[in-house]
XYZ file of C-alpha atoms in Angstrom:
334
model
C 58.757 34.404 157.915
C 61.597 36.675 158.536
C 59.542 39.448 159.637
C 58.327 37.283 162.268
C 62.139 36.030 162.972
C 62.875 39.691 163.459
C 59.620 40.259 165.587
C 60.869 36.863 168.065
C 64.345 38.860 168.594
C 62.102 41.325 170.561
C 59.437 39.028 172.397
C 59.789 39.176 176.263
C 61.277 36.198 178.056
C 57.702 35.640 179.524
C 56.061 35.429 176.191
C 58.487 32.883 174.861
C 57.644 30.275 177.352
C 54.227 30.683 176.710
C 53.907 30.687 172.848
C 57.761 30.186 171.826
C 59.530 32.520 169.370
C 59.497 31.084 166.163
C 57.268 31.801 163.216
C 54.802 28.818 163.542
C 53.949 30.112 167.448
C 54.330 33.780 166.350
C 52.006 33.696 163.353
C 48.732 33.507 165.308
C 49.929 34.918 168.291
C 50.938 38.621 166.344
C 49.592 38.404 162.770
C 46.540 39.573 162.087
C 46.210 39.948 158.417
C 48.223 39.324 155.435
C 47.469 40.516 152.001
C 49.284 39.992 148.949
C 48.558 41.190 145.220
C 50.441 40.627 141.819
C 50.443 42.417 138.683
C 48.651 39.276 136.953
C 45.595 40.040 139.784
C 44.681 43.464 138.906
C 44.630 45.792 136.298
C 46.589 48.722 137.338
C 50.043 46.343 137.290
C 50.405 47.168 140.889
C 52.392 44.442 142.840
C 52.786 44.606 146.819
C 51.784 43.205 150.239
C 50.846 43.765 153.615
C 51.246 42.416 156.878
C 49.426 43.335 159.715
C 51.013 42.646 163.075
C 48.983 43.146 166.696
C 49.359 42.435 170.152
C 46.751 42.526 172.628
C 48.110 43.784 176.139
C 49.151 46.539 175.375
C 47.009 47.027 172.213
C 49.418 48.289 169.453
C 49.385 47.139 165.986
C 51.908 48.045 163.372
C 51.284 47.612 159.100
C 54.492 46.469 157.523
C 53.976 47.362 153.659
C 56.439 45.746 150.616
C 55.898 47.814 147.797
C 56.848 46.844 144.258
C 54.615 48.948 142.283
C 51.796 50.474 143.420
C 49.841 53.526 142.005
C 48.992 54.863 145.374
C 51.314 53.607 147.931
C 49.947 55.678 150.947
C 46.519 57.246 152.079
C 47.540 60.526 153.959
C 50.881 62.174 154.210
C 51.657 60.646 157.473
C 51.555 57.069 156.331
C 53.678 58.248 153.194
C 57.257 57.231 154.465
C 59.003 54.258 152.783
C 62.113 52.657 153.294
C 64.356 52.297 150.039
C 64.973 48.764 149.334
C 67.941 49.386 146.540
C 68.474 46.599 143.947
C 72.252 45.847 145.685
C 70.076 45.431 148.682
C 67.609 43.242 147.257
C 70.730 41.499 145.732
C 72.393 41.031 148.853
C 69.275 39.519 150.345
C 69.093 36.854 147.871
C 72.628 35.831 147.578
C 72.171 35.106 151.820
C 68.936 33.439 151.017
C 70.723 31.321 149.121
C 73.288 30.272 151.927
C 70.176 30.062 154.183
C 68.967 27.236 151.939
C 72.256 25.511 151.842
C 72.622 25.940 155.543
C 69.111 24.364 156.465
C 69.900 21.408 154.402
C 72.250 19.957 157.523
C 70.525 17.237 158.433
C 69.832 15.752 161.898
C 72.450 13.105 161.511
C 75.016 15.593 160.878
C 74.376 17.512 163.479
C 74.502 14.634 166.068
C 77.599 13.736 164.583
C 79.234 17.117 165.068
C 78.024 17.104 168.642
C 79.577 13.714 169.342
C 82.914 14.868 167.934
C 82.253 18.106 169.982
C 82.268 20.674 167.250
C 79.319 21.973 168.150
C 76.770 21.758 171.271
C 73.094 21.189 171.294
C 71.110 24.109 172.649
C 67.531 24.343 173.047
C 66.561 26.252 175.803
C 67.197 29.727 177.294
C 70.203 30.322 179.292
C 72.420 28.457 177.619
C 75.951 29.325 178.723
C 77.000 29.435 174.961
C 74.264 31.849 173.860
C 74.654 35.743 173.973
C 71.270 37.620 174.830
C 70.744 38.135 170.878
C 71.050 34.583 170.093
C 69.538 33.243 173.105
C 66.002 34.748 171.604
C 66.402 31.904 169.370
C 65.417 29.153 172.171
C 62.290 28.622 173.342
C 60.896 26.609 176.749
C 58.174 24.613 176.955
C 55.478 25.690 179.626
C 56.828 23.189 182.074
C 60.099 24.746 182.001
C 62.090 21.804 180.386
C 64.039 22.806 177.418
C 62.970 20.922 173.890
C 63.392 21.800 170.419
C 61.128 24.207 168.824
C 59.634 23.399 165.251
C 62.140 25.212 163.262
C 61.475 27.743 159.980
C 64.383 28.013 157.799
C 65.785 31.049 158.870
C 65.506 29.919 162.475
C 67.204 26.607 161.759
C 70.224 28.596 159.984
C 70.611 30.860 162.475
C 70.905 28.303 165.355
C 73.255 26.014 163.062
C 75.509 29.206 162.020
C 75.624 30.184 166.006
C 76.686 26.741 166.691
C 78.901 26.130 163.821
C 81.476 28.533 163.573
C 84.243 25.986 163.693
C 82.439 24.202 160.442
C 81.455 27.027 158.715
C 83.407 30.086 159.702
C 82.383 33.828 158.064
C 79.137 32.291 156.981
C 76.930 35.250 156.517
C 73.409 36.318 158.137
C 70.544 38.541 157.129
C 71.694 41.101 159.534
C 75.302 41.131 157.939
C 73.936 41.705 154.792
C 71.563 44.338 155.650
C 74.197 46.118 157.678
C 76.384 46.275 154.963
C 73.489 48.192 152.935
C 72.795 52.142 153.388
C 69.270 52.472 154.194
C 67.152 55.493 152.843
C 63.759 56.531 153.424
C 61.445 59.104 151.832
C 57.748 60.408 151.746
C 55.779 59.814 148.578
C 53.826 62.814 149.828
C 56.308 64.714 147.906
C 57.384 66.736 150.781
C 59.242 65.120 153.810
C 59.423 67.559 156.189
C 55.774 68.870 155.868
C 54.858 65.112 156.498
C 56.836 65.035 159.654
C 55.052 68.194 160.718
C 52.151 66.785 159.733
C 52.864 63.591 162.178
C 54.330 65.274 164.726
C 51.253 67.566 165.080
C 48.451 64.832 164.751
C 47.337 66.230 161.083
C 45.329 64.311 158.156
C 46.755 65.863 155.085
C 46.059 65.181 151.354
C 46.997 66.920 148.677
C 43.464 67.490 147.354
C 39.871 65.677 148.573
C 39.884 64.285 145.128
C 43.337 62.119 145.635
C 41.293 59.464 148.272
C 39.010 58.978 145.052
C 42.394 56.998 143.932
C 42.678 54.952 147.150
C 41.195 51.449 147.647
C 38.099 51.788 150.071
C 38.621 55.687 150.163
C 40.871 55.607 153.287
C 37.584 55.597 155.137
C 38.479 53.527 157.875
C 41.712 54.771 158.385
C 40.644 58.401 158.614
C 37.980 57.462 161.078
C 40.655 55.839 163.513
C 43.032 58.324 163.383
C 39.773 60.867 164.558
C 39.474 58.753 167.032
C 42.832 59.129 168.127
C 42.578 62.832 168.223
C 44.255 63.727 165.001
C 42.218 66.619 163.027
C 42.118 67.833 159.320
C 45.165 70.150 158.413
C 44.170 73.668 157.970
C 42.980 74.757 154.748
C 41.801 71.141 153.866
C 38.241 70.741 153.055
C 36.763 67.972 155.382
C 33.650 67.583 154.184
C 34.587 67.248 150.565
C 37.207 64.784 151.905
C 34.477 62.782 153.688
C 32.392 62.724 150.631
C 35.177 61.542 148.199
C 36.175 58.429 151.021
C 32.701 57.294 151.443
C 32.058 57.480 147.578
C 35.119 55.233 147.183
C 34.285 52.989 149.896
C 30.840 52.424 148.752
C 32.508 51.705 145.247
C 34.858 49.210 146.407
C 32.342 47.430 148.968
C 28.659 47.881 147.615
C 25.983 47.487 149.917
C 24.576 44.611 147.736
C 27.434 42.300 147.556
C 27.354 39.510 149.869
C 30.322 37.361 150.738
C 30.986 33.800 149.770
C 30.149 32.880 153.646
C 26.718 34.922 153.142
C 27.636 37.920 155.211
C 26.982 41.469 153.505
C 30.340 42.666 152.294
C 30.179 46.120 154.109
C 29.939 44.292 157.206
C 32.339 41.995 156.677
C 35.151 44.999 155.762
C 34.018 46.395 159.255
C 34.527 43.295 161.313
C 37.703 42.598 159.639
C 39.097 46.070 160.585
C 38.026 45.785 164.198
C 39.428 42.603 163.851
C 43.147 43.540 162.805
C 43.384 47.523 164.630
C 40.706 46.899 167.733
C 40.715 43.502 168.899
C 41.701 44.090 172.573
C 38.531 46.474 173.776
C 35.166 45.854 172.304
C 34.727 49.648 174.344
C 37.509 50.550 171.197
C 35.395 48.993 168.511
C 32.486 50.593 169.616
C 33.836 54.068 169.446
C 35.398 53.580 166.033
C 32.076 52.456 164.544
C 29.997 55.252 166.086
C 32.825 57.628 164.362
C 32.344 55.759 161.018
C 28.727 56.183 161.481
C 28.878 59.815 162.102
C 31.088 60.710 158.960
C 28.711 58.277 156.677
C 25.632 60.597 157.961
C 27.167 63.467 157.337
C 28.747 63.019 154.197
C 25.815 62.611 152.422
C 25.060 60.379 149.314
C 22.186 58.215 147.817
C 23.736 55.066 149.302
C 24.756 56.043 152.670
C 21.679 54.733 154.270
C 22.707 51.016 153.375
C 26.155 51.832 154.675
C 24.738 53.267 157.860
C 22.489 50.083 158.204
C 25.792 47.923 158.047
C 27.396 49.998 160.785
C 24.419 49.476 163.244
C 24.605 45.833 162.520
C 27.957 45.725 163.732
C 27.460 47.865 166.408
C 24.587 45.785 167.832
C 27.116 42.743 167.602
C 29.470 44.711 169.408
C 27.711 46.541 172.138
C 26.943 43.771 174.625
C 30.689 42.460 174.673
C 31.219 46.504 175.384
C 28.602 46.258 178.121
C 30.429 43.445 179.611
C 33.744 45.056 179.697
C 32.109 47.943 181.366
C 30.409 46.180 184.512
C 33.869 44.283 184.532
C 35.401 47.274 185.137
C 32.923 48.858 187.677
C 33.879 45.698 189.575
C 37.557 45.973 189.986
């Protein structure tokens, strides 16, 4: 909810008029995947969560990973950066969350009474004279342009109430205030922050040892293929062939070719579709290029099970190809 509230502050006004900027509207528009694992559900005692945000026009994706404990919190050096949420930051956020809960308990009757007394003023539309540019993002408009209250999350209700009730609750804390009071630090769990930043700047794929990918869920295969498609290359001295063999082996361990999902779909095919839907949903042509890259990696990696995986890739390719062809025809007609 907090992530989507922050996202709402940056949604363009035109988009607000179409989908609103409250979490109930932003979630289906921007949240493409959410995954949570706890220490009770795995043997490694890992506890972390992943949110994947994506936009269609322009096509961009952003993964936000919140880690409490994780045996391998990154795949390559370029995604090894972490913002450290120190204990005092968490304590501050928890304390502010308690205030949010209390503030959100204000009832509609109480707000109406305060408005009648002239203590607070209602604001449900963009451009209200009492709204600053930073707080007007909390407002939404219907498609017809008439102002109307939007469904409110806990944090949205607190922020709107806070904005209009300084006379009732002076000095009420906010999440941004809580974060601003804390020093934010970041590090690279790769072990060498300067090297990781250099890899990012020069678009290099780097790991300490190819065997490291045996510890990564899915082997990092799909992320690796996506990076190659974006003109990344392996860092000098890295044995790319060995790296790809480890990635393909681990992918097939985590996603066996014989396993079927509860929907009756082969697991490998479903994983490929899910990745395309999360990171490449805007254009079928991008999905097609990505799948061709994955197939090339698997074919040259060797291994006894590669035929099954290649077959899964080709099945998804056959599904995507017609849409990619239609896209090309539309581009030619423009």
